Amino acid sequence: MNNIALGRYLPLDSVIHRMDPRAKIGAMLLLMIAIFIPAGYTGYMVIGVAVVLAALLAKLKFSFLWRSMKPMLFMLVFLLIINILIVKEGFVILQIGSFAVYSEAIMQTLYIVIRLMLMIMITTILTATTKPLDLTLGIEDLLKPFQVIHVPSHEIAMIISLALRFIPTLIEETQRIMKAQASRGVDMEEGSLKEKVMGILSLIVPLFVSAFQRADELANAMEARGYIPNKKRTRYKQLKMAGKDYILLLISVCILAFMISIQLDILPFTVDWI
Amino acid sequence: MPIAFKDVSHIYNADSPFSYVALDHIDLEIAEGSITAIIGETGSGKSTLVQHLNALLLPTQGELQVLDQCIDSKQKPKNLKQLRKNVGLVFQFPEYQLFEETIIKDVCFGPKNFGVQEEEAIQRAKEILKVCGLDDSYLEKSPFDLSGGQKRRVAIAGILAMDPSVLVLDEPTAGLDPQGAKEMMELFVQMNRVYHKTVLIVTHDMEHVLSYCDQVVVIRDGHMERACGVKEFFSDIRLLRELRINPPAVIQLRERLRSEGFAIDPSIIDIKQLAEAVASEVKHHE
């Protein structure tokens, strides 16, 4: 369980790490929108270069980014199969009997895969360079304007930070219960289907029981310390935007603008070399 | 020797920046039919040590002999199920492993996993629950309706029903009231004396070590600091001090008397003997 890369914070010291979480979240949102604009491979090249630069600035190893994308491999195979079966455009690459694989099938898969890879890389850079707590502070601040329409920004942030806080606890708990049940002869790897179902049941029931118990205790502990959900609260950590944060946002806006202009074909120069 | 550690080390997350040496070249033998206390500060490696006994954790280095099975760092033990049946491991706060609808079903879960027939499992479960102090009226109740102490009894009964020849308990009395803890310890002594099981108990309670155990194993920062008889252990006051162990009341009294000038044998660990020694000292000086 310790080699999960997706969504993990890496305590390094870099420019990206020191940036304001709000700026990072904002930039992430802008880039995500940019990715969804169908600007062809040129656009993805630009975003790709920006993402790689960000990763280098954040001192992240590419093996780490690669590992965070591993869970996607299954998706890729799935997509490829579907596309090969459905898409019948372009020229024939491979002919097996009466079944043909078309070039567009591969191209479309590649297109989606690049999109997904970019999105995962961007989110990984965000979560790897921002402490979960800072992330929720950022979300809270960004949601503040929506309080006008009664969005409980502070409560949402609190829920997220509590959820994040309990992920390691629940993983630990799961491992503990798995071990305890293994001592009682549960074998998750071998055994009949019935045994496996029993095994999973013997894990899930205690996990739920203890999770609910913990939630109850936590609620009591919070109340005991005077937590009242919708009361106004002060905060120890104040976020402050600095020059580099504005630069990050500016670059993101530029990328988005570039993508839109490619899509609308309003660029003064042409970029149709692909 | 039913249990023997030979140069066993365990490193968590080996080959990664988070690697952590939990056990460092442990050599240890535990005699059959004894009650052994495993003591040490939090994080010293006690829990890691006991999890090797039924191969939940495998040694990173070295090998260990458990009953007639040999576990080494190179291969996964073949007869894992047999080993887990023979070594019953009760985790800390075992009440969290209960999951069945009724107590009797939960206690039967272990034996059935090890291939015991339904009827025999139920029979065994009933007997074991009685030994654990829960009568027949509890059988069809939900384990989640019980009190904390009762839940723990059910969980321990679930392990005992597997009829293991070695019983390993990780802090079985944590969070129990003194009376409940005493009854729990007496249950383990009964398991040892009547059912001839080898018992290993991880504990912080020196009173329990003194009153119920035969052997003491001290683990400190992953090293084995000491393995000896209980009497020898509580005679070595310097070791106790070095380990920052709060000695049991009898030992404290003995040491207090000795520092006040009473000539008392430092190997006395029994309140009666201590009283006699004091009496004879007083008589001697009158």
XYZ file of C-alpha atoms in Angstrom:
560
model
C 0.000 0.000 0.000
C 3.017 2.219 0.430
C 3.811 2.554 -3.251
C 0.650 4.366 -4.270
C 1.845 7.442 -6.109
C -1.490 8.940 -7.095
C -2.463 11.794 -4.821
C 0.521 11.551 -2.557
C 2.298 14.583 -1.128
C 6.072 14.661 -1.534
C 7.734 16.896 1.033
C 10.338 18.594 -1.149
C 11.400 22.212 -1.327
C 10.763 23.853 -4.682
C 9.228 26.942 -6.227
C 6.074 25.008 -7.008
C 5.872 23.715 -3.443
C 6.020 27.243 -2.091
C 3.322 28.601 -4.347
C -0.062 29.610 -3.036
C -2.429 26.608 -3.157
C -5.157 28.832 -4.613
C -2.938 29.749 -7.542
C -2.083 26.092 -8.079
C -5.707 24.996 -7.972
C -6.652 27.837 -10.287
C -3.912 26.919 -12.740
C -4.985 23.291 -12.598
C -8.576 24.210 -13.439
C -7.480 26.440 -16.335
C -5.241 23.714 -17.768
C -7.978 21.113 -17.367
C -10.319 23.279 -19.390
C -7.538 23.779 -21.940
C -7.114 20.019 -22.266
C -10.775 19.621 -23.095
C -10.543 22.043 -25.986
C -9.961 19.897 -29.079
C -6.934 21.778 -30.326
C -5.170 18.793 -31.841
C -1.671 17.594 -31.146
C -0.161 21.069 -31.344
C -2.175 22.138 -28.352
C -1.217 19.025 -26.411
C 2.431 19.618 -27.232
C 2.203 23.037 -25.628
C 0.438 21.734 -22.536
C 2.820 18.781 -22.406
C 5.866 21.036 -22.437
C 4.315 23.223 -19.716
C 3.548 20.193 -17.570
C 7.037 18.731 -17.979
C 8.550 22.087 -17.061
C 6.326 22.283 -13.982
C 7.374 18.767 -12.964
C 11.046 19.699 -13.366
C 10.560 22.889 -11.336
C 8.786 20.864 -8.643
C 11.809 18.505 -8.504
C 9.527 15.525 -9.109
C 11.048 12.381 -10.526
C 9.520 11.146 -13.745
C 9.410 7.645 -12.309
C 7.012 9.039 -9.716
C 4.752 10.591 -12.355
C 4.935 7.376 -14.330
C 3.871 5.330 -11.320
C 0.873 7.586 -10.763
C -0.243 6.763 -14.285
C 0.122 3.021 -13.949
C -3.459 2.401 -12.785
C -4.498 3.844 -16.153
C -2.878 1.052 -18.133
C -5.975 -1.060 -17.812
C -8.095 1.785 -19.173
C -5.780 2.120 -22.108
C -6.126 -1.527 -23.100
C -9.883 -1.308 -22.708
C -10.115 1.820 -24.848
C -7.908 0.320 -27.508
C -10.071 -2.769 -27.805
C -13.290 -0.755 -28.031
C -11.832 1.621 -30.589
C -10.443 -1.189 -32.723
C -13.859 -2.814 -32.755
C -15.827 0.332 -33.505
C -13.764 2.831 -35.461
C -13.574 2.013 -39.167
C -11.919 5.099 -40.592
C -8.530 5.956 -42.009
C -6.372 3.366 -43.719
C -6.039 -0.288 -42.812
C -2.992 -1.044 -40.663
C -3.521 -4.685 -39.991
C -5.704 -7.251 -41.690
C -6.541 -10.491 -39.896
C -8.884 -12.521 -42.038
C -11.945 -10.391 -42.604
C -11.148 -8.200 -39.608
C -9.270 -4.966 -40.178
C -7.643 -2.568 -37.773
C -7.893 1.024 -38.964
C -5.396 3.803 -38.330
C -8.031 6.100 -36.854
C -8.737 3.563 -34.123
C -5.151 3.824 -32.958
C -5.069 7.582 -33.394
C -8.251 8.163 -31.415
C -7.034 5.950 -28.613
C -3.775 7.823 -28.543
C -5.679 11.100 -28.450
C -7.681 10.069 -25.395
C -4.648 8.572 -23.716
C -2.647 11.756 -24.129
C -5.511 13.719 -22.633
C -5.766 11.400 -19.666
C -2.014 11.358 -19.155
C -1.871 15.135 -19.124
C -4.745 15.381 -16.681
C -3.233 12.850 -14.330
C 0.149 14.525 -14.529
C -1.333 17.905 -13.698
C -3.296 16.644 -10.734
C -0.317 14.608 -9.540
C 1.895 17.676 -9.639
C -0.734 19.577 -7.660
C -1.162 16.938 -4.961
C 2.544 16.094 -4.813
C 3.529 19.710 -4.211
C 0.704 20.832 -1.946
C 0.094 19.600 1.578
C -3.422 18.174 1.858
C -4.224 20.751 4.516
C -3.063 23.634 2.336
C -5.100 22.196 -0.470
C -8.262 22.326 1.593
C -7.425 25.842 2.768
C -7.139 26.809 -0.880
C -10.441 25.163 -1.741
C -12.098 26.904 1.170
C -10.878 30.300 0.013
C -11.808 29.655 -3.590
C -15.321 28.657 -2.535
C -15.767 31.776 -0.380
C -17.400 33.853 -3.145
C -20.075 31.154 -3.464
C -21.174 31.733 0.120
C -23.484 34.343 -1.335
C -25.538 31.519 -2.795
C -25.221 29.566 0.491
C -22.414 27.209 -0.442
C -20.961 26.136 2.927
C -17.342 26.643 1.896
C -15.833 26.118 5.314
C -17.814 22.949 5.967
C -16.837 21.526 2.608
C -13.191 22.226 3.339
C -13.532 20.662 6.783
C -15.136 17.541 5.324
C -12.366 17.207 2.749
C -9.600 17.642 5.288
C -11.199 15.138 7.653
C -11.572 12.640 4.822
C -7.933 13.121 3.862
C -6.865 12.815 7.464
C -8.567 9.446 7.816
C -7.251 7.802 4.658
C -4.011 6.566 6.271
C -5.889 5.595 9.422
C -8.341 3.496 7.458
C -5.581 1.883 5.409
C -3.815 0.959 8.628
C -7.043 -0.349 10.090
C -7.707 -2.421 6.965
C -4.279 -3.992 7.148
C -4.741 -4.743 10.815
C -8.106 -6.418 10.316
C -6.804 -8.334 7.312
C -3.999 -9.690 9.451
C -6.345 -10.523 12.295
C -8.670 -12.427 9.962
C -5.723 -14.115 8.247
C -4.830 -15.417 11.707
C -8.326 -16.884 11.814
C -7.685 -18.772 8.609
C -9.040 -16.331 6.027
C -7.159 -16.820 2.797
C -7.888 -14.034 0.323
C -5.731 -15.498 -2.412
C -6.762 -19.104 -2.508
C -9.957 -20.879 -1.599
C -13.400 -21.191 -3.156
C -15.623 -18.273 -4.147
C -17.717 -18.738 -1.020
C -14.630 -18.558 1.152
C -13.464 -15.431 -0.631
C -16.829 -13.727 -0.182
C -16.718 -14.660 3.508
C -13.207 -13.265 3.665
C -14.249 -9.927 2.191
C -17.252 -9.807 4.509
C -15.010 -10.463 7.492
C -13.008 -7.428 6.446
C -15.748 -4.999 5.473
C -18.052 -5.406 8.466
C -15.412 -4.634 11.110
C -14.058 -1.816 8.972
C -17.461 -0.162 8.766
C -18.120 -0.677 12.454
C -14.865 0.952 13.441
C -15.213 3.744 10.883
C -18.621 4.692 12.245
C -17.323 4.464 15.777
C -14.409 6.717 14.909
C -16.706 9.209 13.210
C -18.871 9.303 16.312
C -15.910 9.845 18.608
C -14.486 12.500 16.349
C -17.782 14.373 16.296
C -17.850 14.315 20.090
C -14.244 15.456 20.311
C -14.949 18.349 17.957
C -18.024 19.395 19.866
C -16.139 19.158 23.132
C -13.673 21.662 21.724
C -16.464 24.011 20.801
C -16.784 23.403 17.104
C -19.974 24.816 15.705
C -20.277 24.251 11.959
C -21.602 27.529 10.608
C -20.070 29.924 13.122
C -17.504 32.371 11.905
C -13.992 31.162 12.600
C -10.583 32.777 12.460
C -7.675 30.985 10.940
C -4.075 30.648 11.967
C -2.717 30.165 8.479
C -3.380 33.025 6.077
C -2.777 32.465 2.401
C -1.033 35.210 0.466
C -0.594 35.499 -3.264
C 2.887 36.557 -4.378
C 4.453 37.447 -7.739
C 5.181 33.855 -8.745
C 1.566 32.900 -8.125
C 0.331 35.554 -10.520
C 2.897 34.424 -13.091
C 1.627 30.840 -12.808
C -1.943 31.987 -13.358
C -0.909 34.219 -16.230
C 0.886 31.348 -17.988
C -2.157 29.123 -17.509
C -4.466 31.767 -18.921
C -2.133 32.191 -21.896
C -2.149 28.449 -22.583
C -5.921 28.375 -22.404
C -6.177 31.387 -24.722
C -3.779 29.723 -27.145
C -5.873 26.554 -27.215
C -9.054 28.497 -27.826
C -7.462 30.472 -30.622
C -6.220 27.268 -32.307
C -9.676 25.837 -32.063
C -11.318 28.976 -33.491
C -8.560 29.264 -36.062
C -7.882 32.928 -35.321
C -4.111 32.705 -34.986
C -2.101 35.028 -37.223
C 0.176 32.071 -38.116
C -0.728 28.511 -39.053
C 0.189 25.444 -37.010
C -0.989 22.599 -39.163
C 2.255 20.667 -39.452
C 0.619 17.518 -38.109
C 12.076 -26.121 21.279
C 8.728 -25.277 19.766
C 9.778 -21.747 18.906
C 13.250 -20.591 17.979
C 14.353 -17.373 16.278
C 17.746 -17.692 14.619
C 19.334 -14.383 13.699
C 16.004 -12.941 12.564
C 15.819 -9.396 11.230
C 12.810 -7.624 9.857
C 13.032 -4.443 7.829
C 9.851 -2.637 6.821
C 9.860 -1.156 3.307
C 13.291 -2.572 2.584
C 15.003 -1.014 -0.442
C 13.052 2.223 -0.184
C 13.793 5.569 1.433
C 11.239 4.696 4.127
C 13.022 1.532 5.218
C 12.893 0.883 8.929
C 14.631 -1.837 10.903
C 12.051 -3.230 13.308
C 13.894 -6.371 14.387
C 17.650 -6.550 14.450
C 19.272 -9.989 14.603
C 17.007 -11.617 17.131
C 18.083 -14.924 18.669
C 15.443 -16.332 20.929
C 14.114 -19.644 22.134
C 10.815 -20.202 23.831
C 10.212 -23.392 25.763
C 7.162 -25.522 25.225
C 4.456 -25.192 27.857
C 5.684 -21.940 29.333
C 4.020 -18.579 29.759
C 6.342 -15.963 28.357
C 5.944 -12.229 28.725
C 7.290 -10.052 25.934
C 7.952 -6.575 27.187
C 9.424 -3.408 25.782
C 8.526 0.177 25.109
C 6.014 1.207 22.459
C 7.618 0.889 19.041
C 10.346 -1.453 20.217
C 9.311 -4.224 17.839
C 7.190 -6.490 20.049
C 4.242 -6.603 17.693
C 6.526 -7.201 14.716
C 8.112 -10.060 16.602
C 4.862 -11.826 17.409
C 3.529 -11.434 13.879
C 6.405 -13.607 12.690
C 5.089 -16.494 14.747
C 2.261 -17.305 12.335
C 4.016 -15.969 9.251
C 1.916 -12.827 8.870
C 5.306 -11.219 8.514
C 8.269 -13.055 7.094
C 11.801 -12.406 8.257
C 13.876 -10.182 5.997
C 16.860 -12.168 7.154
C 17.453 -15.277 9.232
C 15.045 -18.075 9.958
C 12.696 -19.216 12.635
C 11.404 -22.515 13.775
C 7.781 -22.625 14.909
C 6.666 -26.046 16.122
C 7.653 -28.382 13.306
C 7.800 -25.712 10.646
C 10.705 -23.710 9.466
C 10.200 -20.195 8.109
C 13.055 -18.449 6.413
C 13.547 -15.270 4.480
C 13.827 -16.966 1.125
C 10.494 -18.683 0.657
C 6.928 -18.474 1.763
C 6.119 -21.331 4.123
C 4.267 -24.053 2.319
C 1.893 -25.142 4.992
C 0.716 -21.697 5.978
C -2.772 -22.770 6.991
C -1.494 -25.473 9.306
C 0.846 -22.981 10.915
C -1.911 -20.423 11.454
C -4.091 -23.094 12.985
C -1.340 -24.132 15.367
C -0.346 -20.634 16.386
C -3.351 -18.622 17.520
C -2.558 -14.941 17.341
C -4.792 -12.503 19.189
C -4.238 -8.929 18.084
C -4.468 -5.841 20.214
C -8.114 -4.835 20.602
C -9.334 -8.060 18.995
C -12.957 -6.959 19.414
C -12.499 -5.112 16.114
C -12.319 -8.393 14.234
C -15.856 -9.504 15.120
C -18.202 -9.463 12.152
C -20.789 -12.255 12.290
C -24.447 -11.864 13.195
C -24.264 -14.096 16.240
C -21.576 -14.848 18.763
C -21.624 -18.556 18.107
C -21.127 -18.005 14.364
C -18.226 -15.689 14.990
C -16.478 -18.133 17.289
C -17.037 -20.922 14.741
C -15.541 -18.835 11.929
C -11.905 -19.725 12.685
C -12.346 -23.482 13.171
C -14.492 -23.716 10.033
C -11.827 -21.950 8.005
C -9.426 -24.640 9.133
C -11.703 -27.394 7.937
C -13.526 -28.348 11.146
C -17.037 -29.666 10.492
C -19.966 -27.409 11.389
C -21.286 -29.518 14.272
C -17.900 -30.021 15.857
C -17.114 -26.322 15.482
C -20.364 -25.405 17.274
C -19.601 -27.895 20.019
C -16.141 -26.489 20.494
C -17.375 -22.911 20.394
C -19.915 -23.597 23.136
C -17.282 -25.170 25.383
C -14.754 -22.422 24.794
C -17.309 -19.665 25.402
C -18.127 -21.281 28.726
C -14.444 -21.336 29.648
C -14.291 -17.669 28.694
C -17.162 -16.905 31.037
C -20.025 -16.527 28.552
C -22.885 -18.964 29.114
C -25.323 -20.440 26.587
C -27.673 -17.462 26.805
C -25.157 -15.426 24.801
C -24.840 -17.815 21.851
C -27.476 -16.271 19.600
C -26.841 -12.657 20.543
C -25.118 -10.223 18.219
C -21.515 -9.624 19.239
C -22.082 -5.900 18.650
C -24.563 -5.728 21.524
C -21.977 -6.730 24.112
C -19.849 -4.576 26.378
C -16.210 -3.947 25.458
C -14.831 -6.575 27.817
C -17.340 -9.191 26.673
C -16.576 -8.464 23.026
C -12.948 -9.128 23.719
C -13.796 -12.436 25.370
C -15.734 -13.469 22.289
C -12.842 -12.471 20.035
C -10.360 -14.431 22.135
C -12.760 -17.376 22.233
C -12.728 -17.205 18.425
C -8.993 -17.886 18.479
C -9.124 -20.468 21.275
C -11.788 -22.419 19.363
C -9.177 -23.084 16.687
C -7.420 -25.135 19.362
C -3.939 -23.752 18.698
C -1.018 -25.282 20.557
C 0.683 -21.906 20.826
C -1.349 -18.909 21.950
C 0.069 -15.464 21.241
C -1.608 -12.391 22.721
C -0.734 -8.797 21.894
C -1.634 -6.686 24.921
C -4.769 -8.643 25.733
C -5.682 -6.590 28.789
C -5.279 -3.094 27.302
C -8.283 -0.960 28.166
C -9.882 -3.465 30.539
C -10.765 -2.686 34.130
C -8.494 -4.311 36.753
C -10.983 -7.066 37.571
C -11.551 -7.837 33.883
C -7.814 -7.857 33.265
C -7.266 -10.229 36.178
C -9.907 -12.651 34.897
C -8.410 -12.451 31.440
C -4.931 -13.307 32.716
C -6.337 -16.160 34.763
C -7.959 -17.495 31.613
C -4.567 -17.624 29.909
C -2.995 -19.330 32.889
C -5.784 -21.894 32.744
C -5.096 -22.395 29.030
C -1.504 -23.066 29.919
C -2.000 -25.262 32.982
C -5.108 -27.209 31.942
C -4.877 -27.264 28.170
C -1.060 -27.283 28.019
C -0.724 -24.477 25.562
C 2.435 -22.474 25.151
C 1.432 -18.879 25.864
C 3.177 -15.684 24.792
C 1.841 -12.387 26.082
C 2.914 -8.939 25.018
C 2.268 -6.697 27.984
C 3.188 -3.498 29.757
C 1.830 -4.575 33.111
C 4.682 -5.706 35.375
C 2.247 -6.971 38.006
C 0.919 -9.405 35.425
C 4.415 -10.443 34.431
C 5.258 -11.149 38.046
C 2.062 -12.959 38.961
C 1.324 -15.017 35.864
C 4.415 -15.512 33.716
C 7.403 -17.874 33.828
C 9.737 -16.237 31.359
C 10.471 -12.677 30.328
C 11.752 -11.469 26.976
C 12.795 -7.845 26.788
C 12.835 -6.168 23.388
C 14.460 -2.786 23.033
C 14.796 -0.870 19.760
C 14.491 -4.083 17.798
C 17.212 -5.840 19.763
C 16.702 -8.638 22.202
C 17.857 -7.134 25.466
C 17.246 -10.039 27.769
C 15.512 -13.397 27.971
C 15.356 -15.011 31.376
C 13.134 -16.339 34.133
C 10.778 -13.993 35.933
C 12.607 -14.381 39.241
C 15.961 -13.551 37.720
C 14.455 -10.593 35.889
C 12.958 -8.974 38.973
C 16.125 -9.593 40.975
C 18.168 -7.503 38.617
C 17.144 -4.120 39.884
C 19.800 -2.365 37.841
C 18.309 -3.760 34.613
C 14.824 -2.691 35.670
C 16.091 0.812 36.286
C 17.982 0.910 33.027
C 14.869 -0.180 31.143
C 12.881 2.459 33.000
C 10.431 -0.177 34.133
C 8.123 0.619 36.979
C 8.549 -2.530 39.110
C 5.602 -4.291 40.736
C 4.622 -3.183 44.252
C 6.355 -6.153 45.947
C 9.635 -5.395 44.225
C 9.333 -1.701 45.059
C 8.740 -2.560 48.696
C 11.686 -4.966 48.683
C 13.994 -2.372 47.217
C 12.758 0.301 49.590
C 13.449 -1.976 52.553
C 16.858 -2.865 51.190
C 17.784 0.773 50.765
C 16.686 1.409 54.340
C 19.231 -1.147 55.484
C 17.235 -4.360 55.715
C 19.356 -7.351 54.708
C 16.863 -8.947 52.348
C 17.642 -11.422 49.601
C 17.162 -9.520 46.303
C 15.789 -12.624 44.620
C 12.568 -12.547 46.669
C 9.631 -11.766 44.405
C 6.803 -13.084 46.529
C 4.922 -11.043 49.119
C 4.788 -13.917 51.616
C 8.494 -14.596 51.435
C 9.167 -10.900 51.748
C 7.045 -10.708 54.877
C 8.910 -13.647 56.371
C 12.258 -12.095 55.503
C 11.226 -8.835 57.161
C 9.982 -10.695 60.223
C 13.218 -12.623 60.613
C 15.228 -9.426 60.136
C 13.232 -7.673 62.832
C 13.602 -10.658 65.169
C 17.313 -10.780 64.437
C 17.785 -7.176 65.530
C 15.617 -7.288 68.622
